[in-house]
């Protein structure tokens, strides 16, 4: 126990305070564990190839085949390793929002008193990214052989996104618990009609606002998305959770917690 606390303290002391970033920050040490042994690593895995559920070794040149196996359904129709990894984080996020939205009389009384005395926003909110968070564009990604090719570039207008099951479950639970749902995506404003149609078809309805990046914007993802979260706060909401697949979806603050979903297919700074 003491060594665990020491490691946590060492990592915290060795990590600089967050600065006002325009890009996803470089990886910093985090404390995780491996087989119940405390382990310190950089949060991106230290620059190594990601875990893809393979029982054999693979090199960078083998990555495409390994990714296809990682994203493929398992035996007897089991979810892919990819979907299982996403579901792990979605489940933790679900527990967190359940804790934050307890329906017991004590919790309700506490929130009512806080609102009455002006101790914080009355409305709790959750933010979701869209691509590889709510919607999977795997068919386009595989068609383009894991490059940003024509199929991926047209994924929004072609409305090829499929609901990620665990994320749809998290979305619906957040909605059932009275959280106000905001969607912030790096897709451009000119894809609004197609994006809305795709989300609706896949069961994502009842959100308050879909925020898309202005067509002419040159802001980085971090600047744009953190600014969008700040605007939500200015409307009187407290964002208790921010869910995305890119570190740049989560950097920049304006959220009480962040949940990073697995995505070894591409990186956005």
mmCIF file of C-alpha atoms in Angstrom:
data_model
loop_
_atom_site.group_PDB
_atom_site.id
_atom_site.type_symbol
_atom_site.label_atom_id
_atom_site.label_comp_id
_atom_site.label_asym_id
_atom_site.label_seq_id
_atom_site.Cartn_x
_atom_site.Cartn_y
_atom_site.Cartn_z
ATOM 1 C CA UNK A 1 0.000 0.000 0.000
ATOM 2 C CA UNK A 2 2.808 2.412 0.922
ATOM 3 C CA UNK A 3 4.680 1.767 -2.303
ATOM 4 C CA UNK A 4 1.465 2.353 -4.273
ATOM 5 C CA UNK A 5 0.926 5.703 -2.548
ATOM 6 C CA UNK A 6 4.570 6.583 -3.135
ATOM 7 C CA UNK A 7 4.263 5.850 -6.847
ATOM 8 C CA UNK A 8 1.090 7.897 -7.119
ATOM 9 C CA UNK A 9 2.731 10.790 -5.268
ATOM 10 C CA UNK A 10 5.853 10.559 -7.407
ATOM 11 C CA UNK A 11 3.871 10.668 -10.618
ATOM 12 C CA UNK A 12 1.774 13.592 -9.416
ATOM 13 C CA UNK A 13 4.818 15.548 -8.284
ATOM 14 C CA UNK A 14 6.633 14.851 -11.511
ATOM 15 C CA UNK A 15 3.770 15.951 -13.722
ATOM 16 C CA UNK A 16 3.570 19.612 -14.568
ATOM 17 C CA UNK A 17 0.346 21.499 -14.100
ATOM 18 C CA UNK A 18 -1.800 21.558 -17.240
ATOM 19 C CA UNK A 19 -1.122 24.496 -19.514
ATOM 20 C CA UNK A 20 -3.431 26.159 -21.982
ATOM 21 C CA UNK A 21 -2.913 23.732 -24.846
ATOM 22 C CA UNK A 22 -3.687 23.958 -28.526
ATOM 23 C CA UNK A 23 -2.808 20.346 -29.245
ATOM 24 C CA UNK A 24 -3.180 17.146 -27.281
ATOM 25 C CA UNK A 25 -0.380 17.321 -24.708
ATOM 26 C CA UNK A 26 2.626 15.002 -24.909
ATOM 27 C CA UNK A 27 2.216 11.821 -22.871
ATOM 28 C CA UNK A 28 2.720 12.069 -19.124
ATOM 29 C CA UNK A 29 3.220 9.308 -16.551
ATOM 30 C CA UNK A 30 0.136 7.638 -15.130
ATOM 31 C CA UNK A 31 -0.273 4.937 -12.520
ATOM 32 C CA UNK A 32 -1.947 1.771 -13.700
ATOM 33 C CA UNK A 33 -1.398 -1.813 -12.634
ATOM 34 C CA UNK A 34 -0.407 -5.094 -14.161
ATOM 35 C CA UNK A 35 -1.531 -8.253 -12.370
ATOM 36 C CA UNK A 36 -2.113 -6.214 -9.192
ATOM 37 C CA UNK A 37 1.437 -4.811 -9.290
ATOM 38 C CA UNK A 38 1.526 -0.991 -9.483
ATOM 39 C CA UNK A 39 3.002 0.123 -12.796
ATOM 40 C CA UNK A 40 3.996 3.531 -14.109
ATOM 41 C CA UNK A 41 3.757 4.148 -17.830
ATOM 42 C CA UNK A 42 3.150 6.955 -20.271
ATOM 43 C CA UNK A 43 -0.536 7.224 -21.002
ATOM 44 C CA UNK A 44 -0.078 6.376 -24.692
ATOM 45 C CA UNK A 45 1.683 3.107 -23.875
ATOM 46 C CA UNK A 46 5.143 4.630 -24.150
ATOM 47 C CA UNK A 47 5.108 4.860 -27.917
ATOM 48 C CA UNK A 48 4.815 1.098 -28.393
ATOM 49 C CA UNK A 49 2.350 -0.727 -30.577
ATOM 50 C CA UNK A 50 -1.043 -1.054 -28.870
ATOM 51 C CA UNK A 51 -2.445 -4.231 -27.400
ATOM 52 C CA UNK A 52 -4.679 -5.766 -30.063
ATOM 53 C CA UNK A 53 -5.649 -9.038 -28.417
ATOM 54 C CA UNK A 54 -3.262 -11.098 -30.524
ATOM 55 C CA UNK A 55 -1.774 -14.305 -29.118
ATOM 56 C CA UNK A 56 1.249 -13.978 -31.412
ATOM 57 C CA UNK A 57 3.841 -11.253 -31.854
ATOM 58 C CA UNK A 58 3.460 -8.548 -34.488
ATOM 59 C CA UNK A 59 5.598 -5.731 -35.849
ATOM 60 C CA UNK A 60 4.639 -2.370 -37.312
ATOM 61 C CA UNK A 61 4.650 -3.872 -40.806
ATOM 62 C CA UNK A 62 2.111 -6.489 -39.664
ATOM 63 C CA UNK A 63 -0.164 -3.935 -38.102
ATOM 64 C CA UNK A 64 -2.869 -3.926 -40.780
ATOM 65 C CA UNK A 65 -3.600 -7.646 -40.450
ATOM 66 C CA UNK A 66 -3.435 -7.389 -36.663
ATOM 67 C CA UNK A 67 -5.917 -4.496 -36.734
ATOM 68 C CA UNK A 68 -8.323 -6.449 -38.925
ATOM 69 C CA UNK A 69 -8.226 -9.345 -36.465
ATOM 70 C CA UNK A 70 -8.618 -6.917 -33.555
ATOM 71 C CA UNK A 71 -11.776 -5.444 -35.088
ATOM 72 C CA UNK A 72 -13.279 -8.747 -36.268
ATOM 73 C CA UNK A 73 -15.988 -10.549 -34.265
ATOM 74 C CA UNK A 74 -14.753 -13.405 -32.137
ATOM 75 C CA UNK A 75 -15.729 -17.048 -32.214
ATOM 76 C CA UNK A 76 -19.432 -17.824 -31.891
ATOM 77 C CA UNK A 77 -20.319 -14.214 -32.666
ATOM 78 C CA UNK A 78 -18.592 -12.746 -29.614
ATOM 79 C CA UNK A 79 -17.806 -9.024 -29.746
ATOM 80 C CA UNK A 80 -14.432 -8.096 -31.190
ATOM 81 C CA UNK A 81 -11.497 -7.283 -28.942
ATOM 82 C CA UNK A 82 -11.979 -3.675 -30.071
ATOM 83 C CA UNK A 83 -15.617 -3.495 -28.944
ATOM 84 C CA UNK A 84 -14.771 -5.239 -25.673
ATOM 85 C CA UNK A 85 -12.105 -2.615 -24.943
ATOM 86 C CA UNK A 86 -14.491 0.234 -25.718
ATOM 87 C CA UNK A 87 -17.124 -1.398 -23.515
ATOM 88 C CA UNK A 88 -14.703 -1.534 -20.576
ATOM 89 C CA UNK A 89 -14.381 2.253 -20.495
ATOM 90 C CA UNK A 90 -18.059 2.850 -21.282
ATOM 91 C CA UNK A 91 -18.949 0.695 -18.278
ATOM 92 C CA UNK A 92 -16.726 2.743 -15.975
ATOM 93 C CA UNK A 93 -18.247 5.951 -17.343
ATOM 94 C CA UNK A 94 -21.702 4.521 -16.698
ATOM 95 C CA UNK A 95 -20.844 3.776 -13.075
ATOM 96 C CA UNK A 96 -19.510 7.314 -12.699
ATOM 97 C CA UNK A 97 -22.678 8.961 -13.965
ATOM 98 C CA UNK A 98 -24.806 6.649 -11.838
ATOM 99 C CA UNK A 99 -22.835 7.819 -8.808
ATOM 100 C CA UNK A 100 -23.266 11.465 -9.830
ATOM 101 C CA UNK A 101 -27.002 11.145 -10.412
ATOM 102 C CA UNK A 102 -28.130 9.107 -7.431
ATOM 103 C CA UNK A 103 -31.898 9.237 -7.052
ATOM 104 C CA UNK A 104 -32.041 8.766 -3.273
ATOM 105 C CA UNK A 105 -33.684 11.437 -1.167
ATOM 106 C CA UNK A 106 -30.359 12.461 0.388
ATOM 107 C CA UNK A 107 -28.812 13.077 -3.014
ATOM 108 C CA UNK A 108 -31.845 15.020 -4.193
ATOM 109 C CA UNK A 109 -31.828 17.139 -1.033
ATOM 110 C CA UNK A 110 -28.109 17.878 -1.422
ATOM 111 C CA UNK A 111 -28.555 18.985 -5.040
ATOM 112 C CA UNK A 112 -31.597 21.096 -4.183
ATOM 113 C CA UNK A 113 -29.739 22.874 -1.370
ATOM 114 C CA UNK A 114 -26.708 23.491 -3.567
ATOM 115 C CA UNK A 115 -28.879 24.945 -6.327
ATOM 116 C CA UNK A 116 -30.804 27.120 -3.862
ATOM 117 C CA UNK A 117 -27.635 28.599 -2.403
ATOM 118 C CA UNK A 118 -25.980 29.075 -5.768
ATOM 119 C CA UNK A 119 -23.277 26.480 -5.106
ATOM 120 C CA UNK A 120 -22.884 25.309 -8.651
ATOM 121 C CA UNK A 121 -24.939 24.788 -11.794
ATOM 122 C CA UNK A 122 -28.382 23.259 -11.551
ATOM 123 C CA UNK A 123 -28.001 21.146 -14.679
ATOM 124 C CA UNK A 124 -25.653 18.199 -15.090
ATOM 125 C CA UNK A 125 -24.394 17.402 -18.572
ATOM 126 C CA UNK A 126 -22.372 14.782 -20.412
ATOM 127 C CA UNK A 127 -20.425 15.331 -23.638
ATOM 128 C CA UNK A 128 -19.839 12.710 -26.316
ATOM 129 C CA UNK A 129 -17.638 12.790 -29.380
ATOM 130 C CA UNK A 130 -19.222 11.170 -32.451
ATOM 131 C CA UNK A 131 -16.775 9.228 -34.636
ATOM 132 C CA UNK A 132 -15.383 6.081 -32.990
ATOM 133 C CA UNK A 133 -17.200 7.131 -29.827
ATOM 134 C CA UNK A 134 -20.886 6.853 -30.676
ATOM 135 C CA UNK A 135 -20.586 5.801 -34.316
ATOM 136 C CA UNK A 136 -18.096 3.286 -35.697
ATOM 137 C CA UNK A 137 -16.789 3.979 -39.191
ATOM 138 C CA UNK A 138 -14.901 0.694 -39.333
ATOM 139 C CA UNK A 139 -16.220 -0.303 -42.752
ATOM 140 C CA UNK A 140 -14.655 2.801 -44.333
ATOM 141 C CA UNK A 141 -11.467 2.453 -42.296
ATOM 142 C CA UNK A 142 -10.965 -1.112 -43.485
ATOM 143 C CA UNK A 143 -11.875 -0.251 -47.072
ATOM 144 C CA UNK A 144 -9.122 2.373 -47.052
ATOM 145 C CA UNK A 145 -6.638 -0.121 -45.545
ATOM 146 C CA UNK A 146 -6.370 1.997 -42.395
ATOM 147 C CA UNK A 147 -5.421 5.193 -44.209
ATOM 148 C CA UNK A 148 -7.487 8.374 -44.502
ATOM 149 C CA UNK A 149 -8.619 7.441 -47.999
ATOM 150 C CA UNK A 150 -11.706 8.208 -50.105
ATOM 151 C CA UNK A 151 -14.109 6.032 -48.111
ATOM 152 C CA UNK A 152 -13.087 7.625 -44.817
ATOM 153 C CA UNK A 153 -13.239 11.116 -46.288
ATOM 154 C CA UNK A 154 -16.822 10.463 -47.391
ATOM 155 C CA UNK A 155 -17.959 8.634 -44.250
ATOM 156 C CA UNK A 156 -20.092 11.528 -43.016
ATOM 157 C CA UNK A 157 -21.904 12.193 -46.291
ATOM 158 C CA UNK A 158 -22.329 8.466 -46.956
ATOM 159 C CA UNK A 159 -23.763 7.994 -43.441
ATOM 160 C CA UNK A 160 -21.923 4.717 -42.925
ATOM 161 C CA UNK A 161 -21.564 5.012 -39.144
ATOM 162 C CA UNK A 162 -22.874 2.143 -37.020
ATOM 163 C CA UNK A 163 -23.789 2.501 -33.355
ATOM 164 C CA UNK A 164 -21.184 1.216 -30.916
ATOM 165 C CA UNK A 165 -23.396 -0.938 -28.646
ATOM 166 C CA UNK A 166 -21.824 -0.062 -25.297
ATOM 167 C CA UNK A 167 -21.784 3.643 -26.162
ATOM 168 C CA UNK A 168 -25.449 3.558 -27.139
ATOM 169 C CA UNK A 169 -26.180 1.928 -23.793
ATOM 170 C CA UNK A 170 -24.200 4.627 -21.967
ATOM 171 C CA UNK A 171 -25.951 7.352 -23.986
ATOM 172 C CA UNK A 172 -29.397 5.968 -23.140
ATOM 173 C CA UNK A 173 -28.559 5.540 -19.467
ATOM 174 C CA UNK A 174 -27.321 9.125 -19.266
ATOM 175 C CA UNK A 175 -30.554 10.275 -20.875
ATOM 176 C CA UNK A 176 -32.685 8.151 -18.523
ATOM 177 C CA UNK A 177 -30.894 9.656 -15.531
ATOM 178 C CA UNK A 178 -31.758 13.174 -16.615
ATOM 179 C CA UNK A 179 -28.353 14.280 -17.855
ATOM 180 C CA UNK A 180 -28.355 16.841 -20.628
ATOM 181 C CA UNK A 181 -26.440 15.384 -23.563
ATOM 182 C CA UNK A 182 -24.194 17.407 -25.851
ATOM 183 C CA UNK A 183 -22.363 16.028 -28.873
ATOM 184 C CA UNK A 184 -19.143 17.743 -29.972
ATOM 185 C CA UNK A 185 -17.545 16.485 -33.158
ATOM 186 C CA UNK A 186 -14.703 17.503 -35.429
ATOM 187 C CA UNK A 187 -16.971 17.003 -38.403
ATOM 188 C CA UNK A 188 -17.627 20.214 -40.298
ATOM 189 C CA UNK A 189 -20.852 22.186 -40.200
ATOM 190 C CA UNK A 190 -21.594 21.279 -43.832
ATOM 191 C CA UNK A 191 -22.190 17.663 -42.734
ATOM 192 C CA UNK A 192 -24.907 18.525 -40.192
ATOM 193 C CA UNK A 193 -27.849 17.030 -42.109
ATOM 194 C CA UNK A 194 -26.026 13.778 -42.856
ATOM 195 C CA UNK A 195 -24.606 13.498 -39.335
ATOM 196 C CA UNK A 196 -28.002 14.084 -37.727
ATOM 197 C CA UNK A 197 -29.586 11.517 -40.047
ATOM 198 C CA UNK A 198 -26.912 8.908 -39.278
ATOM 199 C CA UNK A 199 -27.184 9.452 -35.515
ATOM 200 C CA UNK A 200 -30.978 9.225 -35.598
ATOM 201 C CA UNK A 201 -30.937 6.037 -37.657
ATOM 202 C CA UNK A 202 -28.553 4.428 -35.160
ATOM 203 C CA UNK A 203 -30.682 5.339 -32.139
ATOM 204 C CA UNK A 204 -28.971 8.473 -30.821
ATOM 205 C CA UNK A 205 -31.873 10.809 -30.185
ATOM 206 C CA UNK A 206 -32.869 13.202 -27.438
ATOM 207 C CA UNK A 207 -29.579 15.088 -27.143
ATOM 208 C CA UNK A 208 -29.734 18.838 -26.610
ATOM 209 C CA UNK A 209 -27.160 20.014 -29.129
ATOM 210 C CA UNK A 210 -24.877 18.706 -31.866
ATOM 211 C CA UNK A 211 -21.832 20.965 -32.133
ATOM 212 C CA UNK A 212 -19.931 20.795 -35.416
ATOM 213 C CA UNK A 213 -16.743 22.603 -36.362
ATOM 214 C CA UNK A 214 -17.337 25.744 -38.484
ATOM 215 C CA UNK A 215 -16.389 25.131 -42.101
ATOM 216 C CA UNK A 216 -13.817 27.920 -42.135
ATOM 217 C CA UNK A 217 -12.297 27.222 -38.708
ATOM 218 C CA UNK A 218 -8.559 26.638 -38.498
ATOM 219 C CA UNK A 219 -8.567 25.939 -34.743
ATOM 220 C CA UNK A 220 -6.940 22.776 -33.505
ATOM 221 C CA UNK A 221 -9.202 20.053 -32.155
ATOM 222 C CA UNK A 222 -8.219 20.892 -28.574
ATOM 223 C CA UNK A 223 -8.955 24.609 -28.952
ATOM 224 C CA UNK A 224 -12.247 24.012 -30.749
ATOM 225 C CA UNK A 225 -13.618 21.252 -28.514
ATOM 226 C CA UNK A 226 -12.525 22.747 -25.187
ATOM 227 C CA UNK A 227 -14.029 26.052 -26.309
ATOM 228 C CA UNK A 228 -17.279 24.278 -27.095
ATOM 229 C CA UNK A 229 -17.298 22.753 -23.598
ATOM 230 C CA UNK A 230 -16.619 26.164 -22.078
ATOM 231 C CA UNK A 231 -19.637 27.509 -23.970
ATOM 232 C CA UNK A 232 -21.768 24.727 -22.478
ATOM 233 C CA UNK A 233 -20.603 25.706 -18.993
ATOM 234 C CA UNK A 234 -21.518 29.306 -19.724
ATOM 235 C CA UNK A 235 -25.087 28.122 -20.329
ATOM 236 C CA UNK A 236 -25.184 26.971 -16.688
ATOM 237 C CA UNK A 237 -24.279 23.317 -17.064
ATOM 238 C CA UNK A 238 -21.755 21.268 -15.165
ATOM 239 C CA UNK A 239 -20.123 18.703 -17.443
ATOM 240 C CA UNK A 240 -19.614 15.663 -15.251
ATOM 241 C CA UNK A 241 -18.189 13.432 -17.997
ATOM 242 C CA UNK A 242 -16.547 13.822 -21.389
ATOM 243 C CA UNK A 243 -16.302 10.706 -23.559
ATOM 244 C CA UNK A 244 -14.095 10.474 -26.646
ATOM 245 C CA UNK A 245 -11.675 8.285 -28.558
ATOM 246 C CA UNK A 246 -8.904 10.868 -29.031
ATOM 247 C CA UNK A 247 -6.815 12.596 -26.375
ATOM 248 C CA UNK A 248 -7.574 15.812 -28.238
ATOM 249 C CA UNK A 249 -11.293 15.221 -27.544
ATOM 250 C CA UNK A 250 -10.516 15.264 -23.845
ATOM 251 C CA UNK A 251 -7.694 17.801 -23.433
ATOM 252 C CA UNK A 252 -8.285 21.405 -22.447
ATOM 253 C CA UNK A 253 -10.398 20.969 -19.329
ATOM 254 C CA UNK A 254 -14.014 22.060 -18.827
ATOM 255 C CA UNK A 255 -15.130 18.635 -17.617
ATOM 256 C CA UNK A 256 -15.127 16.941 -14.225
ATOM 257 C CA UNK A 257 -13.947 13.640 -15.697
ATOM 258 C CA UNK A 258 -12.797 12.205 -19.006
ATOM 259 C CA UNK A 259 -13.133 8.731 -20.494
ATOM 260 C CA UNK A 260 -10.783 7.686 -23.308
ATOM 261 C CA UNK A 261 -12.118 4.934 -25.559
ATOM 262 C CA UNK A 262 -9.778 2.623 -27.448
ATOM 263 C CA UNK A 263 -8.917 3.636 -31.006
ATOM 264 C CA UNK A 264 -5.676 2.312 -32.522
ATOM 265 C CA UNK A 265 -6.906 3.076 -36.045
ATOM 266 C CA UNK A 266 -5.923 6.740 -36.253
ATOM 267 C CA UNK A 267 -4.627 9.656 -34.199
ATOM 268 C CA UNK A 268 -5.835 13.267 -34.258
ATOM 269 C CA UNK A 269 -3.657 15.900 -32.519
#
